[in-house]
Coordinates of C-alpha atoms in Angstrom, one line a residue:
M1015 CA -9.9 24.0 -15.0
K1016 CA -7.2 24.8 -17.9
K1017 CA -5.7 22.0 -19.8
T1018 CA -3.1 20.4 -18.1
D1019 CA -0.2 20.5 -19.5
R1020 CA 1.5 17.0 -18.8
R1021 CA -1.6 15.2 -20.4
E1022 CA 1.0 13.0 -22.2
F1023 CA 2.8 11.9 -18.7
F1024 CA 0.9 8.6 -18.4
L1025 CA 2.0 7.6 -21.7
Q1026 CA 6.1 8.1 -20.5
T1027 CA 6.2 6.2 -17.5
G1028 CA 6.8 2.3 -17.6
Y1029 CA 4.8 1.8 -13.8
V1030 CA 4.5 2.6 -11.2
A1031 CA 3.5 0.4 -8.0
A1032 CA 1.1 1.5 -5.7
G1033 CA -0.8 -0.2 -2.1
F1034 CA 0.6 -1.8 0.8
A1035 CA 1.5 -4.4 2.8
G1036 CA 3.1 -6.2 -1.2
L1037 CA 0.0 -4.8 -3.2
Q1038 CA 1.2 -4.0 -6.6
R1039 CA 0.0 -2.9 -9.3
F1040 CA 1.3 -1.7 -13.0
L1041 CA 0.6 1.2 -14.9
A1042 CA -2.1 0.8 -18.1
S1043 CA -1.2 2.8 -20.9
A1044 CA -2.9 6.3 -21.2
S1045 CA -5.3 4.6 -24.1
S1046 CA -7.5 1.7 -20.8
A1047 CA -7.9 5.5 -19.1
A1048 CA -11.9 5.0 -21.4
E1049 CA -11.7 1.4 -21.1
P1050 CA -14.7 -0.2 -19.0
S1051 CA -13.7 -2.0 -15.2
S1052 CA -15.9 -4.9 -14.1
G1053 CA -17.6 -2.9 -12.0
P1054 CA -20.8 0.0 -14.4
G1055 CA -20.1 3.4 -13.8
V1056 CA -16.5 2.8 -12.8
R1057 CA -13.4 3.4 -15.1
R1058 CA -10.5 2.1 -14.5
G1059 CA -7.1 5.1 -13.7
S1060 CA -5.5 6.1 -16.9
A1061 CA -1.9 5.6 -15.1
S1062 CA -2.6 3.4 -11.9
G1063 CA -5.0 0.8 -11.8
F1064 CA -6.4 2.7 -9.6
P1065 CA -10.5 3.3 -10.2
F1066 CA -11.6 5.9 -10.4
R1067 CA -15.0 7.3 -8.8
A1068 CA -18.6 6.4 -10.4
H1069 CA -20.1 8.8 -7.4
E1070 CA -18.4 12.0 -5.7
Q1071 CA -19.1 13.0 -2.5
P1072 CA -21.0 15.8 -2.2
Y1073 CA -18.8 19.2 -0.9
Q1074 CA -19.0 23.1 1.0
S1075 CA -17.4 26.1 0.8
E1076 CA -17.7 29.1 2.6
L1077 CA -16.7 31.4 0.4
E1078 CA -18.1 32.1 -2.4
G1079 CA -16.4 34.4 -4.7
L1080 CA -14.2 30.5 -5.6
G1081 CA -16.9 28.8 -7.1
K1082 CA -17.3 25.2 -8.0
L1083 CA -14.9 22.8 -9.2
V1084 CA -14.1 21.9 -12.7
R1085 CA -14.3 18.1 -13.1
D1086 CA -10.4 17.6 -14.8
P1087 CA -11.1 15.3 -17.8
L1088 CA -7.7 13.0 -17.3
R1089 CA -9.0 12.4 -13.2
V1090 CA -5.7 13.6 -11.7
I1091 CA -7.4 17.1 -9.6
D1092 CA -10.4 18.7 -9.9
L1093 CA -10.1 22.2 -9.2
P1094 CA -11.5 26.0 -9.6
E1095 CA -12.2 27.9 -12.8
G1096 CA -8.6 29.6 -13.9
F1097 CA -7.1 26.9 -12.2
S1098 CA -4.4 25.0 -13.4
Y1099 CA -1.5 21.4 -12.1
K1100 CA 1.4 20.0 -14.2
V1101 CA 2.7 16.7 -13.0
L1102 CA 6.3 17.2 -11.6
S1103 CA 7.1 13.1 -11.3
V1104 CA 5.3 10.0 -10.9
T1105 CA 6.2 6.7 -8.7
G1106 CA 9.0 4.7 -10.7
D1107 CA 10.4 7.9 -12.7
P1108 CA 13.8 7.1 -13.5
M1109 CA 16.1 9.8 -10.8
D1110 CA 19.2 11.0 -11.7
D1111 CA 20.8 8.8 -9.0
G1112 CA 20.6 5.6 -11.0
L1113 CA 17.0 5.0 -8.4
K1114 CA 14.2 4.0 -9.3
T1115 CA 11.2 7.8 -7.7
P1116 CA 9.5 6.0 -4.8
G1117 CA 6.5 5.7 -4.1
G1118 CA 4.3 6.6 -1.2
P1119 CA 5.1 10.6 -1.7
D1120 CA 4.0 12.1 1.8
G1121 CA 4.9 14.8 4.0
M1122 CA 6.9 17.9 2.1
A1123 CA 8.7 21.7 2.4
A1124 CA 10.0 24.0 -0.8
F1125 CA 13.1 25.7 -0.1
A1126 CA 14.2 28.7 -1.7
G1127 CA 17.7 27.0 -4.0
P1128 CA 20.4 29.4 -5.7
D1129 CA 19.7 31.2 -9.0
G1130 CA 15.9 31.3 -8.2
R1131 CA 15.6 27.4 -8.6
I1132 CA 13.0 26.0 -5.9
I1133 CA 14.0 23.5 -3.9
L1134 CA 11.4 20.4 -2.5
V1135 CA 12.4 17.5 0.4
R1136 CA 10.0 14.9 -0.2
N1137 CA 9.1 11.9 2.5
H1138 CA 8.1 8.9 1.4
E1139 CA 5.5 6.4 3.7
L1140 CA 7.2 3.5 2.8
E1141 CA 8.2 -0.1 4.8
D1142 CA 10.4 -2.4 4.1
Q1143 CA 8.4 -5.2 1.7
M1144 CA 6.1 -2.2 0.0
T1145 CA 9.7 -3.2 -2.5
F1146 CA 7.0 -1.8 -5.9
E1147 CA 7.6 0.6 -4.7
G1148 CA 11.0 1.3 -3.7
A1149 CA 13.1 3.3 -5.0
Y1150 CA 15.9 -0.2 -5.9
G1151 CA 13.5 -2.1 -7.3
V1152 CA 11.4 -5.0 -6.7
T1153 CA 14.0 -7.4 -5.7
N1154 CA 16.2 -4.8 -4.3
A1155 CA 19.0 -5.2 -6.8
N1156 CA 19.7 -1.6 -6.4
L1157 CA 20.8 -1.2 -2.8
G1158 CA 24.4 -1.7 -3.9
K1159 CA 24.5 1.7 -5.5
L1160 CA 24.3 3.1 -2.1
D1161 CA 27.4 3.8 0.9
P1162 CA 26.4 1.7 3.1
A1163 CA 27.3 4.3 6.0
K1164 CA 24.7 6.4 4.1
I1165 CA 21.7 4.0 5.3
Y1166 CA 20.4 3.7 8.6
D1167 CA 18.8 0.5 8.7
S1168 CA 20.1 -1.9 5.5
G1169 CA 18.1 -4.6 7.2
K1170 CA 21.2 -6.9 7.0
G1171 CA 21.6 -6.0 2.9
V1172 CA 18.1 -8.1 3.1
R1173 CA 14.9 -6.4 3.8
P1174 CA 16.1 -2.5 4.1
Q1175 CA 13.8 0.0 5.0
L1176 CA 12.2 1.0 2.3
G1177 CA 11.2 4.6 3.5
G1178 CA 13.4 7.7 3.7
T1179 CA 13.2 11.2 1.6
T1180 CA 13.5 12.5 -2.4
T1181 CA 14.9 15.9 -3.6
L1182 CA 13.4 17.7 -6.3
V1183 CA 15.2 21.2 -7.9
Y1184 CA 12.2 23.1 -9.7
N1185 CA 12.8 25.6 -11.6
P1186 CA 9.7 28.0 -11.3
E1187 CA 10.2 30.0 -15.4
S1188 CA 10.1 26.2 -17.7
G1189 CA 8.4 24.4 -15.3
E1190 CA 9.8 22.0 -15.1
V1191 CA 12.0 19.5 -12.0
E1192 CA 15.6 19.8 -13.6
R1193 CA 17.0 16.8 -11.0
K1194 CA 15.2 14.6 -8.8
F1195 CA 17.7 12.2 -6.6
L1196 CA 17.2 10.4 -2.8
S1197 CA 18.1 12.3 -0.4
L1198 CA 17.8 10.1 3.0
A1199 CA 17.6 6.0 3.2
G1200 CA 17.2 3.4 5.7
T1201 CA 14.1 4.8 7.0
T1202 CA 10.8 4.0 7.4
R1203 CA 7.3 5.3 7.0
N1204 CA 8.0 9.0 7.4
C1205 CA 5.3 10.4 6.8
A1206 CA 5.1 13.9 7.3
G1207 CA 7.9 16.1 9.0
G1208 CA 8.3 19.8 8.8
P1209 CA 11.4 22.4 7.8
T1210 CA 13.4 24.5 9.6
P1211 CA 14.3 28.3 9.6
W1212 CA 17.4 27.4 8.9
G1213 CA 16.8 25.8 5.7
T1214 CA 16.4 21.4 5.9
W1215 CA 13.7 19.6 6.5
I1216 CA 12.9 17.3 9.3
T1217 CA 11.1 13.9 8.5
C1218 CA 8.8 12.1 10.6
E1219 CA 9.0 8.3 11.0
E1220 CA 5.8 7.4 11.5
S1221 CA 6.5 3.7 13.4
V1222 CA 7.9 2.0 16.4
V1223 CA 9.4 -1.4 15.3
R1224 CA 12.9 -2.6 16.4
P1225 CA 15.0 -5.9 16.4
K1226 CA 13.9 -8.0 19.4
S1227 CA 16.1 -8.7 22.0
D1228 CA 18.3 -11.2 22.6
E1229 CA 16.1 -11.7 26.2
E1230 CA 13.2 -11.1 24.0
I1231 CA 13.9 -14.2 21.3
A1232 CA 14.4 -16.4 24.1
K1233 CA 11.2 -15.9 25.9
A1234 CA 8.8 -15.8 23.0
K1235 CA 10.6 -19.4 21.8
K1236 CA 10.1 -20.8 25.4
F1237 CA 6.8 -19.1 25.3
E1238 CA 5.9 -21.5 22.1
E1239 CA 7.5 -25.0 23.5
W1240 CA 5.3 -24.4 26.4
G1241 CA 2.7 -24.5 24.1
G1242 CA 1.8 -20.7 24.9
G1243 CA 0.5 -19.6 21.9
N1244 CA -2.2 -22.4 22.2
K1245 CA -5.6 -20.2 24.5
S1246 CA -8.1 -21.8 25.9
D1247 CA -11.9 -20.7 24.8
D1248 CA -12.8 -18.4 27.4
E1249 CA -8.6 -16.5 27.1
K1250 CA -9.9 -16.1 23.2
A1251 CA -13.5 -15.5 24.5
R1252 CA -11.8 -12.2 26.8
A1253 CA -9.1 -12.1 23.6
K1254 CA -12.3 -10.8 21.3
A1255 CA -14.0 -8.5 23.9
E1256 CA -11.8 -6.9 25.2
R1257 CA -10.9 -5.9 21.2
E1258 CA -15.2 -5.2 20.2
K1259 CA -14.9 -2.6 23.1
R1260 CA -11.2 -1.5 22.0
M1261 CA -12.6 -1.0 18.3
A1262 CA -16.2 0.3 19.4
V1263 CA -14.2 3.6 20.3
L1264 CA -12.7 4.1 16.8
S1265 CA -12.9 6.4 14.1
P1266 CA -14.5 4.0 10.6
K1267 CA -11.8 5.2 9.0
R1268 CA -9.3 4.1 11.9
R1269 CA -11.2 1.1 12.4
R1270 CA -10.7 0.6 8.7
Q1271 CA -6.3 0.8 9.2
V1272 CA -6.8 -1.6 12.4
E1273 CA -8.7 -4.4 10.6
Q1274 CA -6.0 -3.7 7.5
E1275 CA -3.3 -4.0 10.0
E1276 CA -4.5 -6.8 11.8
A1277 CA -5.4 -9.2 8.6
E1278 CA -1.2 -7.7 7.1
K1279 CA -0.6 -9.6 10.5
K1280 CA -1.6 -12.3 9.9
R1281 CA -1.0 -12.9 7.0
R1282 CA 2.7 -11.7 7.3
E1283 CA 2.6 -14.2 10.4
G1284 CA 3.8 -17.5 7.3
E1285 CA 6.6 -15.7 6.6
P1286 CA 9.7 -14.7 6.9
D1287 CA 9.7 -12.6 11.0
S1288 CA 10.6 -9.1 9.2
E1289 CA 12.0 -7.5 12.1
A1290 CA 14.9 -10.5 12.3
Y1291 CA 16.0 -7.8 9.6
L1292 CA 16.1 -5.0 11.1
E1293 CA 19.2 -3.8 12.2
K1294 CA 18.3 -0.5 14.2
W1295 CA 15.0 0.9 16.5
H1296 CA 12.1 3.0 14.9
G1297 CA 10.4 6.3 15.7
Y1298 CA 12.6 9.0 15.5
N1299 CA 13.1 12.2 13.4
F1300 CA 16.0 13.2 11.4
E1301 CA 17.2 16.1 9.3
V1302 CA 17.3 16.9 5.3
P1303 CA 19.6 19.5 4.4
A1304 CA 17.4 21.1 1.5
S1305 CA 20.2 20.9 -1.4
N1306 CA 20.6 21.1 -5.3
E1307 CA 23.8 19.2 -4.8
M1308 CA 22.5 15.2 -5.3
G1309 CA 24.1 12.7 -2.7
L1310 CA 22.6 11.8 1.2
A1311 CA 21.8 12.6 4.1
D1312 CA 24.4 11.6 7.2
P1313 CA 21.2 9.4 8.1
V1314 CA 21.2 10.7 12.4
P1315 CA 18.2 9.3 14.8
L1316 CA 17.3 12.6 16.6
K1317 CA 16.7 10.4 19.9
Q1318 CA 16.1 13.7 22.3
M1319 CA 13.6 14.5 20.4
G1320 CA 10.7 11.3 21.5
R1321 CA 11.2 7.6 20.7
F1322 CA 7.2 7.9 19.6
N1323 CA 4.3 7.4 16.0
H1324 CA 6.3 10.8 15.4
E1325 CA 4.2 12.5 12.3
A1326 CA 4.6 16.1 12.5
I1327 CA 6.7 19.3 13.5
A1328 CA 6.7 23.2 13.7
V1329 CA 9.9 25.1 14.3
E1330 CA 9.2 28.9 15.7
P1331 CA 11.6 30.6 14.4
E1332 CA 12.1 33.0 17.4
S1333 CA 13.4 30.3 19.6
G1334 CA 14.3 27.7 17.8
I1335 CA 11.8 25.5 19.7
I1336 CA 10.1 22.6 17.9
Y1337 CA 6.4 21.7 17.9
Q1338 CA 5.9 18.0 16.6
T1339 CA 2.2 15.9 17.2
E1340 CA 1.8 12.0 17.3
D1341 CA -0.3 9.5 15.6
R1342 CA -2.4 8.2 18.1
D1343 CA -5.4 7.6 19.3
D1344 CA -4.5 9.0 22.8
G1345 CA -1.1 10.9 21.2
L1346 CA 0.6 14.0 23.0
I1347 CA 2.2 17.7 21.5
T1348 CA 5.1 17.8 22.8
R1349 CA 8.3 20.1 22.0
F1350 CA 11.5 20.3 22.0
L1351 CA 13.9 22.8 23.9
P1352 CA 17.1 23.0 21.4
T1353 CA 20.9 23.3 24.2
E1354 CA 21.5 24.8 20.6
P1355 CA 18.7 26.3 18.5
G1356 CA 19.2 25.3 14.6
N1357 CA 21.8 22.2 16.2
L1358 CA 19.9 19.6 16.8
R1359 CA 21.7 16.8 17.3
A1360 CA 23.2 18.8 20.3
G1361 CA 20.5 17.1 22.6
G1362 CA 17.6 19.1 24.5
R1363 CA 14.4 19.2 26.6
L1364 CA 11.8 17.2 25.5
Q1365 CA 8.3 18.1 26.7
A1366 CA 4.5 17.2 27.1
L1367 CA 2.1 19.9 26.4
V1368 CA -0.7 20.3 29.1
I1369 CA -3.9 22.3 30.3
K1370 CA -3.0 24.6 32.7
G1371 CA -5.8 23.3 36.2
N1372 CA -7.2 20.3 33.9
L1373 CA -4.5 17.6 34.7
S1374 CA -4.6 14.6 31.6
C1375 CA -7.3 16.5 29.3
D1376 CA -8.6 14.9 26.9
T1377 CA -9.0 17.1 24.0
R1378 CA -11.1 14.7 21.7
N1379 CA -14.7 15.4 22.2
W1380 CA -15.5 12.1 21.2
P1381 CA -18.8 11.4 23.0
T1382 CA -17.8 7.7 23.8
T1383 CA -15.2 8.8 27.1
G1384 CA -17.5 10.3 29.0
E1385 CA -15.2 13.5 29.1
P1386 CA -15.9 17.4 29.2
T1387 CA -16.7 18.6 25.7
L1388 CA -13.7 21.8 25.1
P1389 CA -15.2 24.4 23.6
V1390 CA -14.7 25.4 20.1
G1391 CA -13.0 29.1 20.7
E1392 CA -11.8 28.9 23.5
A1393 CA -8.2 30.0 24.4
M1394 CA -6.7 27.4 27.0
E1395 CA -3.5 29.1 29.1
V1396 CA -1.2 25.7 28.9
E1397 CA 1.9 24.3 31.3
W1398 CA 4.9 21.7 29.9
M1399 CA 5.9 19.0 31.2
D1400 CA 9.4 17.1 31.9
L1401 CA 9.7 13.6 29.6
E1402 CA 11.5 10.9 30.3
D1403 CA 13.3 7.7 28.9
L1404 CA 12.9 8.7 25.9
D1405 CA 13.5 5.1 24.1
S1406 CA 11.6 3.0 26.0
P1407 CA 11.3 0.5 24.1
K1408 CA 7.4 -0.1 25.8
D1409 CA 5.5 2.8 24.0
D1410 CA 4.3 4.1 26.2
L1411 CA 5.4 8.1 26.8
R1412 CA 2.2 9.0 25.3
T1413 CA 0.7 6.9 28.6
R1414 CA 2.7 7.7 31.2
A1415 CA 3.3 11.5 30.1
Y1416 CA -0.7 11.3 30.0
D1417 CA -1.4 9.6 33.9
R1418 CA 1.3 13.0 35.5
G1419 CA -0.8 15.2 33.1
A1420 CA -0.9 15.2 29.9
A1421 CA -2.9 16.3 27.6
I1422 CA -4.2 13.8 24.5
F1423 CA -5.4 14.4 21.1
A1424 CA -7.3 13.1 18.8
R1425 CA -4.8 11.7 15.9
G1426 CA -2.3 14.9 16.0
E1427 CA -1.5 15.0 12.3
G1428 CA -0.3 18.0 9.8
M1429 CA 1.3 21.3 12.0
W1430 CA 2.6 24.6 10.8
H1431 CA 4.2 27.9 11.7
G1432 CA 2.1 30.8 10.1
N1433 CA 1.2 33.9 11.6
G1434 CA 3.3 33.8 14.6
K1435 CA 0.9 30.2 15.7
I1436 CA 1.1 26.7 14.7
Y1437 CA -1.1 25.1 13.6
F1438 CA -2.0 21.1 14.2
A1439 CA -5.2 18.8 12.6
C1440 CA -6.5 16.2 14.3
T1441 CA -7.9 14.1 12.2
S1442 CA -10.2 11.8 14.1
G1443 CA -11.6 14.4 16.6
G1444 CA -14.5 16.0 17.1
V1445 CA -18.0 14.6 18.1
A1446 CA -18.7 13.6 14.7
Q1447 CA -14.5 12.3 14.4
S1448 CA -14.7 14.4 11.3
G1449 CA -11.2 15.9 11.9
Q1450 CA -10.4 19.6 14.6
I1451 CA -8.3 21.7 14.3
F1452 CA -6.5 23.6 17.0
I1453 CA -3.7 26.2 17.0
Y1454 CA -1.1 27.0 20.1
E1455 CA 0.2 30.8 20.5
P1456 CA 3.4 30.4 22.5
S1457 CA 4.1 32.8 25.5
P1458 CA 6.1 35.9 24.4
V1459 CA 9.4 34.6 26.7
E1460 CA 8.4 30.5 25.9
G1461 CA 10.5 27.8 26.9
T1462 CA 11.8 30.5 29.8
A1463 CA 10.8 30.3 33.4
S1464 CA 8.7 34.0 32.9
E1465 CA 6.4 32.2 30.1
R1466 CA 4.7 31.0 33.9
E1467 CA 3.3 34.3 34.3
Q1468 CA 2.6 34.7 30.3
P1469 CA 1.5 31.4 29.5
G1470 CA 1.3 30.2 25.6
R1471 CA -2.4 30.1 24.5
L1472 CA -4.4 26.7 23.1
T1473 CA -7.1 26.5 21.0
L1474 CA -9.4 24.7 19.1
F1475 CA -9.8 26.9 16.4
L1476 CA -12.3 24.2 14.3
E1477 CA -14.7 21.0 14.2
P1478 CA -16.9 21.6 12.3
N1479 CA -19.1 18.2 12.3
N1480 CA -19.6 18.2 9.2
V1481 CA -17.8 15.7 6.6
Q1482 CA -18.8 18.6 3.9
L1483 CA -16.5 20.8 5.2
L1484 CA -13.6 18.9 6.7
Q1485 CA -13.2 15.2 7.1
Y1486 CA -9.8 14.0 8.0
G1487 CA -7.7 17.5 7.8
D1488 CA -4.2 15.6 7.3
N1489 CA -0.9 17.6 6.4
L1490 CA -2.0 20.9 6.3
T1491 CA 0.2 24.8 4.9
V1492 CA 0.2 28.0 5.8
S1493 CA 0.4 30.3 2.8
P1494 CA 1.6 33.5 1.8
W1495 CA -1.5 35.0 2.9
G1496 CA -2.4 33.7 5.8
D1497 CA -4.7 30.5 5.1
V1498 CA -4.3 27.4 6.5
V1499 CA -4.4 25.2 3.0
L1500 CA -5.2 21.7 4.5
C1501 CA -4.9 18.0 3.0
E1502 CA -7.5 15.2 4.2
D1503 CA -6.9 11.6 4.4
G1504 CA -10.5 10.3 4.2
P1505 CA -12.4 7.7 4.0
Q1506 CA -14.9 8.6 0.8
D1507 CA -13.2 11.3 -1.5
Q1508 CA -10.2 13.4 -1.0
Y1509 CA -10.0 17.1 -0.3
L1510 CA -7.6 20.3 -1.0
R1511 CA -8.9 22.9 1.6
G1512 CA -8.3 25.8 3.0
I1513 CA -9.4 27.8 6.1
T1514 CA -9.5 31.7 6.4
R1515 CA -8.0 33.5 9.8
D1516 CA -11.8 34.0 11.2
G1517 CA -12.0 30.1 9.9
R1518 CA -14.2 29.9 7.5
I1519 CA -13.3 27.0 5.3
Y1520 CA -13.2 26.7 1.5
T1521 CA -13.1 23.8 -1.2
L1522 CA -9.9 24.5 -2.8
G1523 CA -9.4 20.9 -5.0
R1524 CA -10.9 17.3 -5.2
C1525 CA -8.0 14.4 -6.4
G1526 CA -9.2 12.4 -9.3
Y1527 CA -8.4 8.5 -7.4
E1528 CA -10.9 7.0 -5.2
G1529 CA -9.7 4.4 -2.4
D1530 CA -6.6 4.9 -1.0
S1531 CA -5.5 8.0 -2.5
E1532 CA -4.3 10.4 0.2
M1533 CA -3.7 13.8 -0.1
C1534 CA -0.9 14.8 1.3
G1535 CA 2.8 17.3 1.0
C1536 CA 0.7 20.8 0.4
C1537 CA 3.2 23.3 0.4
F1538 CA 3.7 26.5 -1.1
A1539 CA 7.0 28.1 -3.6
P1540 CA 8.4 30.9 -2.0
D1541 CA 8.5 33.7 -3.8
H1542 CA 6.8 32.0 -6.3
P1543 CA 2.7 31.4 -6.7
V1544 CA 3.0 28.1 -6.6
L1545 CA 1.3 24.8 -4.8
F1546 CA 3.0 22.0 -4.1
V1547 CA 0.5 18.6 -3.9
N1548 CA 1.3 14.4 -3.2
I1549 CA -1.6 11.8 -4.7
Q1550 CA 0.2 9.0 -2.4
R1551 CA -1.5 6.5 -4.3
P1552 CA -0.9 6.1 -7.2
G1553 CA 2.5 8.3 -6.0
I1554 CA 2.1 11.6 -8.1
T1555 CA 3.5 14.9 -7.5
L1556 CA 1.5 18.4 -9.1
A1557 CA 2.5 21.9 -9.0
I1558 CA -1.0 24.7 -9.2
T1559 CA -0.4 27.5 -10.1
G1560 CA -3.8 29.5 -10.9
P1561 CA -5.0 33.6 -9.3
W1562 CA -3.3 33.2 -6.0
E1563 CA -4.6 36.5 -5.7
K1564 CA -8.2 36.6 -6.3
L1565 CA -7.9 34.1 -3.8
A1566 CA -6.9 36.1 -0.7
A1567 CA -9.0 38.4 -1.7
E1568 CA -11.7 36.6 -1.5
A1569 CA -10.3 35.1 1.6
V1570 CA -10.4 38.8 3.8
T1571 CA -14.6 39.6 2.5
P1572 CA -16.6 39.8 5.3
R1573 CA -18.9 36.1 5.8
G1574 CA -21.0 35.5 3.0
R1575 CA -23.6 32.1 1.7
T1576 CA -22.0 28.2 1.6
S1577 CA -21.7 27.5 -1.7
G1578 CA -21.1 23.8 -3.0
S1579 CA -21.4 21.2 -5.4

């Protein structure tokens, strides 16, 4: 791998905040990278304080010509020979609007801008308590710089939701970011999303937090007064047994996430109730213009696209229909039929995917469910079911739809339109619960009454059940030559994978950090040979260049033998 273009970036950064639920780490100087930490064989990260791995997880590639990954001496990202990266942005960097670059970068898309510039719109998966990573400073002191009308949920001026988006204006000729600014404020846990053909970014909230109603507050108060919180030993035993039953069917990564959530909930029991500061309901999509002009988007929730744990969207350009994933262990795949394509605020209809002739199909292929295994490579005709009560306070849209016949999926995450199809990842699907990739082929008459005779088709494209090829695929994109490029969010090393049109998987990169260092936001620049990607912790955005034409040629060659580490 070539020398990185911004070796000194770690020295130029003041600090970066990282970690969940208030776990903060400050930047160390570049010189500290050589200092051993307390564990043998572990080195402290150059800038983040995150540890580097002592041992690397083996990987495989089903493209022989790509070659093995070359170890990056700075331990940011390992890439194949001939590829290089440049650091564009780091958590804590000052932005042009006087705020700090937020942490938790996640889903992202690149748009063609004026004068040959590229506009990157980038999500930030942050919650209200994560102020060390927020744009406004540790005490939210800079929240007052924003127009209150442009903040979706300011937390009564005390505890604003810290998610949202930032926009970077990138010059592909110089390789420099010329401008960066906050472009959506006051939302929470903006995970992924997707670009639209009309030049906007749909950003998705992966959370359904909401303020409690007066009635709920009164009931909770009465419950406590009556001693309702004191359970008997039998009740505690039943609750423990029910929890163990729920945890038993989860993947190892999902179990760890649930345990982290439980620990965080317990930690916060003694703190002021964050729900008391919520001003708005969450669980919506928002639309952000891809503009090089500095400013905040109007924070208008697209409520008719549903309220649930949104993850990603993809737009079918001919019809303007929008497809959506839901990051739940029993999530739906939905589509939104806009009343006016390109004008999402005008509303529309939300529908859930149903496998024709297989009502309430469980696509997850988990051995513990006792359900029939969904075969790989077999196209299935689908139908679409209208959904109602989209804004339910119970977060039960998926369960009501499943009861009526909708299919369920194992943590639907990344989604992208390419090659005339919709690709999406199910992070914990499969017999090994290590990931599935699906393809949906829309009908030629998608969204009309005629699609009953010409239905769209869903195919389980890949389920390798081999963590050396795929482990917890998350964000994905489609390359200019038609391959899927996918980021992993796994429990071990985090890889950047490629998938050819005929289903061969190859390894394109490996994150240099270990632990909670999810790779995300992969997207290609329009009309330029650049791949952008984020490393969520410590919070870095990269531009990757290299011999893409060689990779594209290799991807269309006949199947060869597998190479690996």
